[in-house]
Amino acid sequence: MSVRLTDDEAWEVLERSHTGILTTLRADGWPVTLPVWFVAADRTIAMMAPSRTKKVIRIRRDPRASFLVESGERWAELRAVHLSGTVEEILDEVSKDRVDALLNQKYAAFRPARSALPSATRDHYASRTFLRFVPGSRILTWDNRRIAPPGER
């Protein structure tokens, strides 16, 4: 039995996952890894970031990135999907609106009301950049539940 997921199974895991881990590159080549809220759409990962963040600056300078979702605490439960690829800025308004709607649908229950935020925080999020992670052809996956001994599942 294989520990690997099919591409379809990997995208199902991505679609159901809550928080992703995005790694981008600093100018000196060192990686920066941060959690992000995202939606899986059309076999890409879409997300939003405040426009003035260093994450957006790093992506504009070097679009290479990786993206990971994982779950499980015990060895027998560990499952992950890792993608390598590039991040591009979403520029057309129709796509931005679609991503915004999908993000709101997925995360509305997890966000504080905008009016409850301090004004500096509201200002920080006022200018938004929408991003699309486009994976390369290879998806790295594993699901230890497939190989765990019966008593461990």
PDB file of C-alpha atoms in Angstrom:
ATOM      1  CA  MET A   1       0.000   0.000   0.000  1.00  0.00           C
ATOM      2  CA  SER A   2       1.280   3.465  -0.883  1.00  0.00           C
ATOM      3  CA  VAL A   3       1.500   6.376   1.503  1.00  0.00           C
ATOM      4  CA  ARG A   4       1.100   8.781  -1.444  1.00  0.00           C
ATOM      5  CA  LEU A   5      -2.135  10.547  -2.381  1.00  0.00           C
ATOM      6  CA  THR A   6      -3.352  10.878  -5.950  1.00  0.00           C
ATOM      7  CA  ASP A   7      -3.484  14.406  -7.361  1.00  0.00           C
ATOM      8  CA  ASP A   8      -7.267  14.419  -6.929  1.00  0.00           C
ATOM      9  CA  GLU A   9      -6.938  13.305  -3.300  1.00  0.00           C
ATOM     10  CA  ALA A  10      -4.244  15.929  -2.683  1.00  0.00           C
ATOM     11  CA  TRP A  11      -6.522  18.699  -3.980  1.00  0.00           C
ATOM     12  CA  GLU A  12      -9.371  17.404  -1.813  1.00  0.00           C
ATOM     13  CA  VAL A  13      -7.074  17.705   1.221  1.00  0.00           C
ATOM     14  CA  LEU A  14      -6.091  21.226   0.161  1.00  0.00           C
ATOM     15  CA  GLU A  15      -9.736  22.239  -0.304  1.00  0.00           C
ATOM     16  CA  ARG A  16     -10.652  21.015   3.206  1.00  0.00           C
ATOM     17  CA  SER A  17      -7.631  22.480   5.003  1.00  0.00           C
ATOM     18  CA  HIS A  18      -7.994  25.606   7.105  1.00  0.00           C
ATOM     19  CA  THR A  19      -4.531  27.179   7.235  1.00  0.00           C
ATOM     20  CA  GLY A  20      -1.669  26.812   4.790  1.00  0.00           C
ATOM     21  CA  ILE A  21       2.025  27.434   5.239  1.00  0.00           C
ATOM     22  CA  LEU A  22       3.542  29.656   2.541  1.00  0.00           C
ATOM     23  CA  THR A  23       7.295  29.973   2.118  1.00  0.00           C
ATOM     24  CA  THR A  24       8.741  32.850   0.096  1.00  0.00           C
ATOM     25  CA  LEU A  25      12.325  34.011  -0.391  1.00  0.00           C
ATOM     26  CA  ARG A  26      14.060  37.085   0.990  1.00  0.00           C
ATOM     27  CA  ALA A  27      16.405  39.066  -1.260  1.00  0.00           C
ATOM     28  CA  ASP A  28      19.373  37.203   0.258  1.00  0.00           C
ATOM     29  CA  GLY A  29      17.764  33.850  -0.609  1.00  0.00           C
ATOM     30  CA  TRP A  30      16.770  32.852   2.913  1.00  0.00           C
ATOM     31  CA  PRO A  31      13.235  31.449   3.213  1.00  0.00           C
ATOM     32  CA  VAL A  32      10.450  33.070   5.215  1.00  0.00           C
ATOM     33  CA  THR A  33       7.607  30.752   6.219  1.00  0.00           C
ATOM     34  CA  LEU A  34       4.241  32.100   7.355  1.00  0.00           C
ATOM     35  CA  PRO A  35       0.723  30.770   7.934  1.00  0.00           C
ATOM     36  CA  VAL A  36      -1.929  31.984   5.478  1.00  0.00           C
ATOM     37  CA  TRP A  37      -5.655  31.663   4.942  1.00  0.00           C
ATOM     38  CA  PHE A  38      -6.367  30.471   1.411  1.00  0.00           C
ATOM     39  CA  VAL A  39      -8.787  28.827  -0.955  1.00  0.00           C
ATOM     40  CA  ALA A  40      -8.016  26.083  -3.443  1.00  0.00           C
ATOM     41  CA  ALA A  41      -9.556  27.077  -6.780  1.00  0.00           C
ATOM     42  CA  ASP A  42      -8.917  25.643 -10.233  1.00  0.00           C
ATOM     43  CA  ARG A  43      -5.909  23.657  -8.984  1.00  0.00           C
ATOM     44  CA  THR A  44      -4.223  26.809  -7.697  1.00  0.00           C
ATOM     45  CA  ILE A  45      -4.062  28.368  -4.229  1.00  0.00           C
ATOM     46  CA  ALA A  46      -5.565  31.846  -3.908  1.00  0.00           C
ATOM     47  CA  MET A  47      -4.977  34.190  -0.979  1.00  0.00           C
ATOM     48  CA  MET A  48      -5.005  37.826   0.046  1.00  0.00           C
ATOM     49  CA  ALA A  49      -2.404  39.905   1.838  1.00  0.00           C
ATOM     50  CA  PRO A  50      -2.251  43.524   2.923  1.00  0.00           C
ATOM     51  CA  SER A  51      -0.481  45.307   0.070  1.00  0.00           C
ATOM     52  CA  ARG A  52       2.231  46.876   2.237  1.00  0.00           C
ATOM     53  CA  THR A  53       3.488  43.605   3.714  1.00  0.00           C
ATOM     54  CA  LYS A  54       6.934  42.227   3.094  1.00  0.00           C
ATOM     55  CA  LYS A  55       5.321  39.021   1.841  1.00  0.00           C
ATOM     56  CA  VAL A  56       3.962  40.921  -1.175  1.00  0.00           C
ATOM     57  CA  ILE A  57       7.320  42.651  -1.710  1.00  0.00           C
ATOM     58  CA  ARG A  58       9.148  39.293  -1.597  1.00  0.00           C
ATOM     59  CA  ILE A  59       6.737  37.729  -4.097  1.00  0.00           C
ATOM     60  CA  ARG A  60       7.050  40.642  -6.512  1.00  0.00           C
ATOM     61  CA  ARG A  61      10.847  40.356  -6.357  1.00  0.00           C
ATOM     62  CA  ASP A  62      11.023  36.548  -6.591  1.00  0.00           C
ATOM     63  CA  PRO A  63       7.831  34.565  -7.268  1.00  0.00           C
ATOM     64  CA  ARG A  64       9.295  31.175  -6.308  1.00  0.00           C
ATOM     65  CA  ALA A  65       7.530  29.692  -3.299  1.00  0.00           C
ATOM     66  CA  SER A  66       6.285  26.558  -1.610  1.00  0.00           C
ATOM     67  CA  PHE A  67       2.966  25.785   0.055  1.00  0.00           C
ATOM     68  CA  LEU A  68       2.151  23.154   2.678  1.00  0.00           C
ATOM     69  CA  VAL A  69      -0.879  21.872   4.533  1.00  0.00           C
ATOM     70  CA  GLU A  70      -0.547  19.207   7.194  1.00  0.00           C
ATOM     71  CA  SER A  71      -2.632  17.462   9.806  1.00  0.00           C
ATOM     72  CA  GLY A  72      -2.339  14.811  12.476  1.00  0.00           C
ATOM     73  CA  GLU A  73      -0.619  14.571  15.831  1.00  0.00           C
ATOM     74  CA  ARG A  74       0.329  10.909  16.108  1.00  0.00           C
ATOM     75  CA  TRP A  75       2.562   9.234  13.526  1.00  0.00           C
ATOM     76  CA  ALA A  76      -0.361   7.108  12.340  1.00  0.00           C
ATOM     77  CA  GLU A  77      -2.407  10.264  11.632  1.00  0.00           C
ATOM     78  CA  LEU A  78       0.176  12.366   9.776  1.00  0.00           C
ATOM     79  CA  ARG A  79      -0.948  13.635   6.389  1.00  0.00           C
ATOM     80  CA  ALA A  80       0.473  16.440   4.247  1.00  0.00           C
ATOM     81  CA  VAL A  81       0.424  18.030   0.819  1.00  0.00           C
ATOM     82  CA  HIS A  82       3.427  20.074  -0.295  1.00  0.00           C
ATOM     83  CA  LEU A  83       3.544  22.156  -3.467  1.00  0.00           C
ATOM     84  CA  SER A  84       6.423  24.007  -5.106  1.00  0.00           C
ATOM     85  CA  GLY A  85       5.723  26.694  -7.665  1.00  0.00           C
ATOM     86  CA  THR A  86       5.359  30.407  -8.194  1.00  0.00           C
ATOM     87  CA  VAL A  87       3.079  33.127  -6.875  1.00  0.00           C
ATOM     88  CA  GLU A  88       1.533  35.715  -9.142  1.00  0.00           C
ATOM     89  CA  GLU A  89      -0.510  38.782  -8.384  1.00  0.00           C
ATOM     90  CA  ILE A  90      -4.148  38.597  -9.449  1.00  0.00           C
ATOM     91  CA  LEU A  91      -4.810  41.768 -11.420  1.00  0.00           C
ATOM     92  CA  ASP A  92      -8.220  41.410 -13.061  1.00  0.00           C
ATOM     93  CA  GLU A  93     -11.192  42.612 -11.030  1.00  0.00           C
ATOM     94  CA  VAL A  94     -13.414  39.600 -11.786  1.00  0.00           C
ATOM     95  CA  SER A  95     -10.818  37.191 -10.402  1.00  0.00           C
ATOM     96  CA  LYS A  96     -10.151  39.423  -7.384  1.00  0.00           C
ATOM     97  CA  ASP A  97     -13.873  39.553  -6.596  1.00  0.00           C
ATOM     98  CA  ARG A  98     -14.164  35.771  -6.938  1.00  0.00           C
ATOM     99  CA  VAL A  99     -11.231  35.133  -4.597  1.00  0.00           C
ATOM    100  CA  ASP A 100     -12.522  37.713  -2.123  1.00  0.00           C
ATOM    101  CA  ALA A 101     -15.936  36.036  -2.089  1.00  0.00           C
ATOM    102  CA  LEU A 102     -14.425  32.557  -1.637  1.00  0.00           C
ATOM    103  CA  LEU A 103     -12.178  33.749   1.204  1.00  0.00           C
ATOM    104  CA  ASN A 104     -15.111  35.464   2.907  1.00  0.00           C
ATOM    105  CA  GLN A 105     -17.237  32.356   2.560  1.00  0.00           C
ATOM    106  CA  LYS A 106     -14.518  30.149   4.069  1.00  0.00           C
ATOM    107  CA  TYR A 107     -13.300  32.431   6.873  1.00  0.00           C
ATOM    108  CA  ALA A 108     -16.139  34.819   7.829  1.00  0.00           C
ATOM    109  CA  ALA A 109     -16.858  32.893  11.028  1.00  0.00           C
ATOM    110  CA  PHE A 110     -13.204  33.125  12.101  1.00  0.00           C
ATOM    111  CA  ARG A 111     -12.679  36.893  11.657  1.00  0.00           C
ATOM    112  CA  PRO A 112     -13.515  39.670  14.090  1.00  0.00           C
ATOM    113  CA  ALA A 113     -15.922  42.310  12.875  1.00  0.00           C
ATOM    114  CA  ARG A 114     -14.014  44.980  10.960  1.00  0.00           C
ATOM    115  CA  SER A 115     -15.591  47.664  13.125  1.00  0.00           C
ATOM    116  CA  ALA A 116     -14.167  45.978  16.243  1.00  0.00           C
ATOM    117  CA  LEU A 117     -10.581  46.284  15.012  1.00  0.00           C
ATOM    118  CA  PRO A 118      -8.301  49.167  16.026  1.00  0.00           C
ATOM    119  CA  SER A 119      -8.077  51.845  13.351  1.00  0.00           C
ATOM    120  CA  ALA A 120      -4.403  51.036  12.645  1.00  0.00           C
ATOM    121  CA  THR A 121      -5.356  47.432  11.904  1.00  0.00           C
ATOM    122  CA  ARG A 122      -8.253  48.508   9.667  1.00  0.00           C
ATOM    123  CA  ASP A 123      -5.860  50.828   7.812  1.00  0.00           C
ATOM    124  CA  HIS A 124      -3.306  48.012   7.426  1.00  0.00           C
ATOM    125  CA  TYR A 125      -5.900  45.774   5.748  1.00  0.00           C
ATOM    126  CA  ALA A 126      -7.519  48.536   3.663  1.00  0.00           C
ATOM    127  CA  SER A 127      -5.202  48.026   0.686  1.00  0.00           C
ATOM    128  CA  ARG A 128      -5.247  44.375  -0.321  1.00  0.00           C
ATOM    129  CA  THR A 129      -3.291  42.353  -2.844  1.00  0.00           C
ATOM    130  CA  PHE A 130      -4.748  39.120  -4.166  1.00  0.00           C
ATOM    131  CA  LEU A 131      -2.291  36.355  -4.965  1.00  0.00           C
ATOM    132  CA  ARG A 132      -2.380  33.040  -6.788  1.00  0.00           C
ATOM    133  CA  PHE A 133       0.079  30.239  -6.047  1.00  0.00           C
ATOM    134  CA  VAL A 134       0.550  28.182  -9.212  1.00  0.00           C
ATOM    135  CA  PRO A 135       2.074  24.798  -8.411  1.00  0.00           C
ATOM    136  CA  GLY A 136       4.631  23.041 -10.534  1.00  0.00           C
ATOM    137  CA  SER A 137       3.964  19.574 -11.885  1.00  0.00           C
ATOM    138  CA  ARG A 138       5.133  17.612  -8.836  1.00  0.00           C
ATOM    139  CA  ILE A 139       3.005  17.307  -5.709  1.00  0.00           C
ATOM    140  CA  LEU A 140       4.643  15.762  -2.640  1.00  0.00           C
ATOM    141  CA  THR A 141       2.130  13.971  -0.408  1.00  0.00           C
ATOM    142  CA  TRP A 142       1.865  11.415   2.336  1.00  0.00           C
ATOM    143  CA  ASP A 143      -0.882   9.914   4.453  1.00  0.00           C
ATOM    144  CA  ASN A 144       0.371   7.624   7.192  1.00  0.00           C
ATOM    145  CA  ARG A 145      -3.169   6.413   7.880  1.00  0.00           C
ATOM    146  CA  ARG A 146      -2.743   4.256   4.784  1.00  0.00           C
ATOM    147  CA  ILE A 147       0.164   2.306   6.259  1.00  0.00           C
ATOM    148  CA  ALA A 148      -0.469   2.481  10.008  1.00  0.00           C
ATOM    149  CA  PRO A 149      -1.005  -0.836  11.757  1.00  0.00           C
ATOM    150  CA  PRO A 150      -4.738  -1.545  12.332  1.00  0.00           C
ATOM    151  CA  GLY A 151      -4.530  -0.820  16.070  1.00  0.00           C
ATOM    152  CA  GLU A 152      -2.938   2.569  15.387  1.00  0.00           C
ATOM    153  CA  ARG A 153      -5.580   3.967  13.019  1.00  0.00           C
TER     154      ARG A 153
END
